[in-house]
Short mmCIF file of C-alpha atoms and ligand atoms in Angstrom, two decimals:
data_model
loop_
_atom_site.label_atom_id
_atom_site.label_comp_id
_atom_site.label_asym_id
_atom_site.label_seq_id
_atom_site.Cartn_x
_atom_site.Cartn_y
_atom_site.Cartn_z
CA MET A 1 -1.54 16.43 39.32
CA ALA A 2 -1.07 13.16 37.44
CA LYS A 3 1.97 12.98 35.20
CA THR A 4 1.18 13.20 31.47
CA LYS A 5 1.49 9.82 29.80
CA LYS A 6 4.06 9.65 27.03
CA GLY A 7 4.42 7.46 23.96
CA ARG A 8 7.46 6.65 21.83
CA ALA A 9 7.81 7.42 18.16
CA ALA A 10 10.51 6.93 15.51
CA VAL A 11 11.06 10.46 14.26
CA TYR A 12 12.38 11.06 10.74
CA HIS A 13 14.40 14.25 10.18
CA GLY A 14 15.04 13.77 6.47
CA LEU A 15 17.63 12.29 4.14
CA GLY A 16 20.77 10.91 5.68
CA HIS A 17 19.60 11.08 9.27
CA PRO A 18 19.01 7.96 11.35
CA MET A 19 15.59 7.71 12.96
CA GLU A 20 15.40 9.24 16.41
CA ILE A 21 13.28 7.65 19.14
CA ARG A 22 11.43 10.51 20.78
CA GLU A 23 8.64 10.69 23.33
CA TYR A 24 5.52 12.78 22.96
CA PRO A 25 2.59 13.29 25.33
CA VAL A 26 -0.23 10.88 24.47
CA PRO A 27 -3.16 13.05 23.30
CA GLU A 28 -6.69 12.86 24.66
CA PRO A 29 -9.05 12.23 21.73
CA GLU A 30 -11.22 15.25 20.91
CA PRO A 31 -14.93 14.62 20.18
CA GLY A 32 -15.19 12.37 17.10
CA ALA A 33 -11.53 11.30 17.25
CA ILE A 34 -10.02 7.95 18.25
CA LEU A 35 -6.72 7.22 19.96
CA VAL A 36 -5.25 3.99 18.60
CA LYS A 37 -2.54 1.87 20.21
CA MET A 38 -0.30 0.53 17.44
CA ARG A 39 -0.02 -3.24 17.12
CA ARG A 40 1.94 -3.67 13.87
CA ALA A 41 3.26 -1.22 11.26
CA ASN A 42 4.71 -2.42 7.96
CA ILE A 43 7.39 -0.92 5.79
CA CYS A 44 5.75 -0.34 2.43
CA GLY A 45 7.56 0.43 -0.82
CA SER A 46 6.72 4.13 -0.59
CA ASP A 47 8.17 4.36 2.94
CA LEU A 48 11.31 2.81 1.54
CA HIS A 49 11.38 5.40 -1.27
CA MET A 50 11.35 8.18 1.34
CA TRP A 51 13.89 6.57 3.62
CA ARG A 52 16.22 5.83 0.70
CA GLY A 53 15.92 9.34 -0.65
CA ASP A 54 14.04 8.73 -3.93
CA VAL A 55 11.61 11.23 -2.45
CA ASP A 56 13.10 14.18 -0.58
CA LEU A 57 10.23 15.30 1.65
CA ALA A 58 11.91 18.49 2.86
CA ALA A 59 12.72 19.53 -0.73
CA LEU A 60 9.04 19.01 -1.61
CA GLY A 61 8.12 21.50 1.10
CA GLN A 62 7.09 19.04 3.82
CA PRO A 63 7.52 20.53 7.32
CA MET A 64 9.90 18.25 9.25
CA PRO A 65 10.35 16.17 11.34
CA VAL A 66 7.68 13.56 10.65
CA ILE A 67 6.67 10.06 11.69
CA LEU A 68 6.72 7.82 8.62
CA GLY A 69 4.66 4.69 8.03
CA HIS A 70 1.08 4.24 6.86
CA GLU A 71 0.42 0.50 6.64
CA MET A 72 -0.75 -0.69 10.02
CA VAL A 73 -3.19 -2.30 12.39
CA GLY A 74 -3.92 -1.03 15.88
CA GLU A 75 -6.45 -1.27 18.65
CA VAL A 76 -8.75 1.34 20.12
CA ALA A 77 -7.09 2.88 23.18
CA LYS A 78 -9.70 5.57 23.73
CA LEU A 79 -12.79 6.78 21.90
CA GLY A 80 -13.49 10.49 21.65
CA GLU A 81 -16.89 11.76 22.72
CA GLY A 82 -19.65 10.72 20.34
CA VAL A 83 -17.80 7.79 18.70
CA THR A 84 -19.76 4.57 19.13
CA THR A 85 -19.29 2.78 15.80
CA ASP A 86 -16.81 2.30 12.97
CA SER A 87 -17.41 3.63 9.42
CA ALA A 88 -19.62 0.63 8.61
CA GLY A 89 -21.82 1.17 11.68
CA GLN A 90 -20.39 -1.73 13.68
CA PRO A 91 -20.15 -1.01 17.43
CA LEU A 92 -16.67 0.05 18.52
CA SER A 93 -15.17 -0.30 22.01
CA PRO A 94 -11.74 0.15 23.58
CA GLY A 95 -9.59 -2.91 22.83
CA ASP A 96 -11.17 -3.56 19.42
CA ARG A 97 -8.62 -3.97 16.64
CA VAL A 98 -9.01 -1.48 13.80
CA VAL A 99 -7.66 -0.59 10.37
CA TYR A 100 -8.18 2.82 8.80
CA ARG A 101 -7.42 5.02 5.83
CA TYR A 102 -4.07 6.77 6.47
CA PHE A 103 -5.32 9.85 4.60
CA VAL A 104 -8.34 12.10 4.91
CA PRO A 105 -10.13 13.36 1.77
CA CYS A 106 -11.68 16.83 2.06
CA GLY A 107 -15.22 15.82 1.02
CA ARG A 108 -15.69 19.14 -0.77
CA CYS A 109 -13.63 19.10 -3.96
CA LYS A 110 -14.69 17.98 -7.43
CA ALA A 111 -13.15 14.50 -7.03
CA CYS A 112 -14.81 13.98 -3.64
CA LEU A 113 -18.19 15.15 -4.93
CA ARG A 114 -17.85 12.75 -7.86
CA GLY A 115 -17.42 9.90 -5.35
CA ASP A 116 -13.77 9.34 -6.27
CA ASP A 117 -12.27 10.71 -3.08
CA ALA A 118 -9.10 8.66 -3.73
CA ALA A 119 -8.22 11.40 -6.23
CA CYS A 120 -8.79 14.22 -3.72
CA PRO A 121 -5.79 16.57 -3.90
CA ALA A 122 -6.11 17.34 -0.19
CA ALA A 123 -6.02 13.65 0.74
CA TYR A 124 -2.45 13.20 -0.43
CA ILE A 125 -1.29 16.07 1.77
CA THR A 126 -2.65 14.32 4.88
CA VAL A 127 -0.50 11.19 4.38
CA VAL A 128 2.65 12.61 5.97
CA ASN A 129 2.29 15.05 8.87
CA PRO A 130 4.75 17.04 10.98
CA CYS A 131 5.02 15.39 14.40
CA GLU A 132 6.09 18.30 16.58
CA PRO A 133 2.64 19.91 16.79
CA PRO A 134 -0.09 17.97 18.67
CA PRO A 135 -1.55 15.42 18.28
CA HIS A 136 1.98 14.24 17.24
CA PHE A 137 0.97 10.66 16.49
CA ARG A 138 -0.04 10.79 12.82
CA GLY A 139 2.37 8.17 11.41
CA ALA A 140 2.62 4.42 11.90
CA TYR A 141 6.10 4.05 13.41
CA ALA A 142 5.04 4.95 16.94
CA GLU A 143 3.22 3.53 19.92
CA TYR A 144 0.04 5.45 19.10
CA TYR A 145 -1.88 6.79 16.12
CA TYR A 146 -4.42 9.57 16.35
CA LEU A 147 -7.47 9.18 14.10
CA ILE A 148 -8.99 12.60 13.46
CA PRO A 149 -12.80 13.01 13.32
CA HIS A 150 -14.33 11.47 10.17
CA GLN A 151 -11.23 9.46 9.27
CA THR A 152 -12.41 6.12 7.82
CA VAL A 153 -12.00 3.29 10.33
CA PHE A 154 -13.14 -0.35 10.35
CA LYS A 155 -13.19 -2.95 13.07
CA VAL A 156 -11.03 -5.99 12.22
CA PRO A 157 -12.86 -9.34 12.23
CA ASP A 158 -11.62 -11.68 14.97
CA ASP A 159 -10.66 -14.35 12.45
CA LEU A 160 -7.91 -12.20 10.88
CA SER A 161 -4.46 -12.06 12.50
CA ASP A 162 -2.46 -8.82 12.75
CA GLU A 163 0.05 -10.18 10.23
CA ILE A 164 -2.61 -10.83 7.62
CA VAL A 165 -4.54 -7.62 8.15
CA ALA A 166 -1.70 -5.06 8.47
CA PRO A 167 -1.23 -4.56 4.69
CA ALA A 168 -4.99 -4.13 4.13
CA ASN A 169 -5.03 -0.34 4.49
CA CYS A 170 -2.44 0.28 1.79
CA ALA A 171 -1.31 -2.43 -0.62
CA LEU A 172 -4.45 -4.53 -0.72
CA SER A 173 -7.00 -1.69 -0.85
CA GLU A 174 -5.00 0.13 -3.51
CA VAL A 175 -4.95 -2.99 -5.68
CA ILE A 176 -8.68 -3.63 -5.26
CA TYR A 177 -9.56 -0.04 -6.08
CA GLY A 178 -7.10 0.07 -8.98
CA LEU A 179 -8.50 -3.05 -10.64
CA GLU A 180 -12.00 -1.63 -10.26
CA ARG A 181 -10.91 1.69 -11.77
CA VAL A 182 -9.57 -0.02 -14.90
CA GLY A 183 -12.82 -1.97 -15.11
CA LEU A 184 -11.39 -5.48 -14.98
CA ARG A 185 -14.11 -7.80 -16.24
CA PHE A 186 -14.88 -11.49 -15.98
CA GLY A 187 -12.85 -13.59 -18.42
CA GLU A 188 -10.19 -10.97 -19.19
CA THR A 189 -6.43 -11.50 -19.15
CA VAL A 190 -4.10 -9.65 -16.78
CA ALA A 191 -0.32 -9.25 -16.82
CA ILE A 192 1.42 -8.02 -13.68
CA GLN A 193 4.86 -6.40 -13.80
CA GLY A 194 6.51 -7.16 -10.44
CA ALA A 195 5.74 -9.75 -7.77
CA GLY A 196 6.36 -7.74 -4.60
CA GLY A 197 3.55 -7.29 -2.07
CA LEU A 198 1.34 -5.30 -4.46
CA GLY A 199 1.88 -7.74 -7.32
CA ILE A 200 1.04 -10.74 -5.16
CA TYR A 201 -2.21 -9.15 -3.96
CA ALA A 202 -3.05 -8.06 -7.50
CA THR A 203 -2.70 -11.68 -8.63
CA ALA A 204 -5.20 -13.02 -6.10
CA VAL A 205 -7.63 -10.10 -6.46
CA ALA A 206 -7.60 -10.37 -10.28
CA LYS A 207 -8.38 -14.08 -10.04
CA GLU A 208 -11.19 -13.43 -7.54
CA MET A 209 -12.60 -10.75 -9.88
CA GLY A 210 -12.87 -13.37 -12.58
CA ALA A 211 -9.71 -12.94 -14.67
CA ALA A 212 -9.33 -15.90 -17.00
CA LYS A 213 -5.55 -15.75 -17.00
CA VAL A 214 -3.07 -13.91 -14.79
CA ILE A 215 0.56 -13.68 -15.93
CA VAL A 216 3.18 -12.46 -13.45
CA ILE A 217 6.63 -11.14 -14.41
CA ASP A 218 9.57 -10.97 -12.01
CA GLY A 219 13.22 -12.00 -11.76
CA ILE A 220 13.28 -13.56 -8.29
CA GLU A 221 12.35 -17.19 -7.94
CA ASP A 222 10.78 -16.97 -4.46
CA ARG A 223 8.50 -14.20 -5.64
CA LEU A 224 7.43 -16.11 -8.73
CA ASN A 225 6.63 -19.15 -6.59
CA LEU A 226 4.61 -16.97 -4.26
CA ALA A 227 2.74 -15.56 -7.26
CA LYS A 228 1.82 -19.11 -8.27
CA ALA A 229 0.58 -19.82 -4.76
CA PHE A 230 -1.62 -16.73 -5.09
CA GLY A 231 -3.21 -17.94 -8.30
CA ALA A 232 -0.87 -16.90 -11.15
CA ASP A 233 -1.65 -19.05 -14.19
CA GLU A 234 1.67 -18.26 -15.85
CA VAL A 235 4.91 -16.66 -14.70
CA ILE A 236 7.64 -15.03 -16.78
CA ASP A 237 11.12 -15.24 -15.31
CA MET A 238 13.21 -12.22 -16.27
CA ARG A 239 16.39 -14.22 -15.81
CA GLU A 240 15.28 -16.39 -18.72
CA LEU A 241 13.63 -13.76 -20.91
CA LYS A 242 16.18 -11.00 -20.52
CA GLU A 243 15.00 -8.63 -23.25
CA SER A 244 11.92 -6.46 -23.07
CA TYR A 245 10.62 -7.60 -26.49
CA GLU A 246 10.93 -11.26 -25.42
CA ARG A 247 8.75 -10.67 -22.37
CA SER A 248 6.05 -8.72 -24.19
CA GLY A 249 6.19 -11.32 -26.95
CA ARG A 250 5.61 -14.05 -24.39
CA VAL A 251 2.60 -12.20 -22.95
CA LYS A 252 1.13 -11.95 -26.45
CA GLU A 253 1.78 -15.65 -27.05
CA LEU A 254 0.01 -16.52 -23.78
CA THR A 255 -3.02 -14.39 -24.67
CA GLY A 256 -3.89 -15.79 -28.09
CA ASN A 257 -1.44 -13.48 -29.92
CA TRP A 258 -3.37 -10.46 -28.73
CA GLY A 259 -1.87 -8.98 -25.54
CA ALA A 260 -3.30 -8.60 -22.04
CA ASP A 261 -6.57 -6.75 -21.45
CA VAL A 262 -5.11 -5.20 -18.29
CA VAL A 263 -1.45 -4.71 -17.33
CA VAL A 264 -0.58 -3.72 -13.76
CA GLU A 265 2.68 -1.87 -13.04
CA VAL A 266 3.96 -2.56 -9.52
CA VAL A 267 7.72 -2.44 -10.07
CA GLY A 268 8.13 1.23 -9.25
CA PHE A 269 10.61 2.18 -11.99
CA PRO A 270 9.42 4.37 -14.89
CA GLN A 271 11.61 2.40 -17.33
CA VAL A 272 9.22 -0.57 -17.23
CA ILE A 273 6.25 1.42 -18.54
CA PRO A 274 6.96 1.17 -22.31
CA GLU A 275 7.34 -2.60 -21.95
CA GLY A 276 4.08 -2.80 -20.02
CA LEU A 277 2.22 -0.79 -22.66
CA ASP A 278 3.63 -3.09 -25.32
CA MET A 279 2.18 -6.10 -23.47
CA LEU A 280 -1.33 -4.63 -23.71
CA GLY A 281 -3.68 -5.79 -26.42
CA ASN A 282 -5.61 -3.19 -28.42
CA GLY A 283 -8.11 -1.35 -26.24
CA GLY A 284 -6.26 -2.52 -23.13
CA ARG A 285 -5.93 -0.60 -19.87
CA TYR A 286 -2.65 0.04 -18.06
CA LEU A 287 -2.91 0.35 -14.30
CA GLU A 288 -0.05 2.45 -12.93
CA LEU A 289 0.46 1.88 -9.19
CA GLY A 290 4.19 1.51 -8.61
CA ASN A 291 5.73 4.86 -9.54
CA VAL A 292 5.00 6.99 -6.50
CA SER A 293 8.22 9.04 -6.51
CA PRO A 294 7.80 12.37 -8.30
CA LEU A 295 10.22 13.83 -10.86
CA LYS A 296 11.20 10.58 -12.54
CA TYR A 297 10.75 10.39 -16.29
CA VAL A 298 10.46 7.95 -19.13
CA GLU A 299 10.31 8.30 -22.91
CA LEU A 300 7.07 7.15 -24.49
CA ASP A 301 5.66 6.84 -27.99
CA PRO A 302 2.15 8.25 -27.46
CA ALA A 303 1.04 7.08 -30.91
CA MET A 304 1.19 3.57 -29.47
CA LEU A 305 -1.68 4.59 -27.18
CA VAL A 306 -3.62 6.51 -29.81
CA ILE A 307 -3.44 4.05 -32.67
CA ASN A 308 -4.16 1.04 -30.46
CA GLY A 309 -6.77 2.64 -28.21
CA LYS A 310 -4.86 1.92 -25.00
CA SER A 311 -5.30 3.91 -21.81
CA ILE A 312 -3.32 4.55 -18.64
CA VAL A 313 -4.96 4.92 -15.22
CA GLY A 314 -2.96 6.03 -12.16
CA VAL A 315 -4.08 5.12 -8.64
CA ALA A 316 -2.33 5.81 -5.33
CA LEU A 317 -5.11 5.99 -2.75
CA TYR A 318 -8.46 4.23 -2.53
CA THR A 319 -12.06 4.69 -1.45
CA ALA A 320 -13.43 3.81 2.00
CA GLU A 321 -15.41 1.03 0.35
CA ALA A 322 -12.20 -0.58 -0.96
CA LEU A 323 -10.84 -0.93 2.58
CA LYS A 324 -14.04 -2.62 3.73
CA LYS A 325 -13.81 -4.92 0.71
CA SER A 326 -10.19 -5.73 1.66
CA LEU A 327 -11.28 -7.00 5.07
CA ASP A 328 -14.13 -9.02 3.57
CA PHE A 329 -11.78 -10.45 0.94
CA LEU A 330 -9.25 -11.52 3.58
CA SER A 331 -11.93 -13.18 5.72
CA ARG A 332 -13.31 -14.99 2.71
CA THR A 333 -9.99 -16.22 1.26
CA LYS A 334 -7.64 -16.53 4.24
CA ASP A 335 -7.56 -20.33 3.91
CA LYS A 336 -7.21 -20.21 0.14
CA TYR A 337 -4.05 -18.12 -0.20
CA PRO A 338 -0.90 -18.14 2.01
CA PHE A 339 -1.20 -14.50 3.17
CA ASP A 340 1.17 -15.13 6.07
CA LYS A 341 4.01 -15.62 3.56
CA ILE A 342 3.89 -12.00 2.36
CA LEU A 343 5.33 -10.61 5.58
CA CYS A 344 8.67 -11.91 6.69
CA CYS A 345 10.13 -10.40 9.83
CA SER A 346 9.34 -7.98 12.58
CA TYR A 347 11.55 -5.54 14.50
CA PRO A 348 11.05 -3.45 17.64
CA LEU A 349 10.72 0.32 17.18
CA GLU A 350 14.33 0.87 18.33
CA LYS A 351 15.59 -1.29 15.45
CA ILE A 352 13.70 0.61 12.76
CA ASP A 353 16.82 1.64 10.81
CA LYS A 354 17.88 -2.00 10.65
CA ALA A 355 14.40 -2.94 9.40
CA PHE A 356 14.69 -0.39 6.58
CA GLU A 357 18.24 -1.51 5.75
CA ASP A 358 17.17 -5.16 5.52
CA GLN A 359 14.18 -4.40 3.36
CA ASN A 360 16.28 -2.12 1.17
CA LYS A 361 18.82 -4.90 0.61
CA GLY A 362 15.98 -7.15 -0.48
CA LEU A 363 16.53 -9.45 2.50
CA ALA A 364 12.86 -9.06 3.32
CA THR A 365 9.77 -8.57 1.15
CA ARG A 366 7.77 -6.69 3.75
CA THR A 367 9.08 -6.07 7.25
CA SER A 368 7.03 -4.93 10.25
CA ILE A 369 7.68 -2.74 13.23
CA ILE A 370 6.07 -3.80 16.50
CA PRO A 371 6.34 -0.77 18.82
ZN1 ZN B 424 1.92 1.82 1.31
ZN1 ZN B 425 -11.55 16.34 -1.85
#
């Protein structure tokens, strides 16, 4: 009998443990499933939160160990019986590069029925999966990824490199869906708190959606320069405007003494929320994307929302349509914006701890693992 083929994975046992490289048998795709060979897996902010311990998975009841990682691009290794196309009906064959949603909405709850399956409570549970039971490969930091039947998948256009397309299935799609959810309209003003990967994408997407003015706030010069390259009309340097009231005052000044119509939070610390709400003009919408770690708190004056008619919208996941739009957006604008500058360095799977350490120290904006 032929020996079972095995694939490597970086296995995460929880806080304080280094990643362990383990081998698992490579699963045969069941009917409707797809076995993907990983090409590039990024370290996203939320992976960093877990690795650093801002989120204690085991304490939240997650069965361990797990394979982390959810931002990735792969290629079809094997199609399960009955799979002939991607989720947009394009023909799919072994060797085709693909991106996919790293979560699977249930399709049967109130949110799913409403068409907002990004808010499906079951979807969030499918993001991180225990890796001991088959099919094992349900996280990005491994040689393979197993797409279960009905998981959203799209073929990657040939004109997009792995580097450019790898963040599409998390950062970029989340930003596109988020800006749609807050109803960003042509001619509105947008302020973005934080110029990491999400903030940079939000800048370009807001411009492409017709924002008249995009203002980006950060304290790191390289990031502010990158924001300008991605279309920021104005930047606010936190090293110059050190106080919260100075920054919100500047946003008001830049928006005709009114405040932004939309403010996007992509810093990931609850403390920035009151400042962000202060930057909003009356009737403005606050898009909360950055704070993904539970059990962190901030003090708010809710009357500020009530009296001024402001609202807060939280978004973590996105619709299947948003991922398709991400690919189309990248194809359309790849020569307009320097997308290759968002990623900085790549590491082999064996050096995954080093990749996390470097990104944690801020030595890298977005690192990749190439298994
Ligand atoms: Zn992510
Ligand atoms: Zn659902």
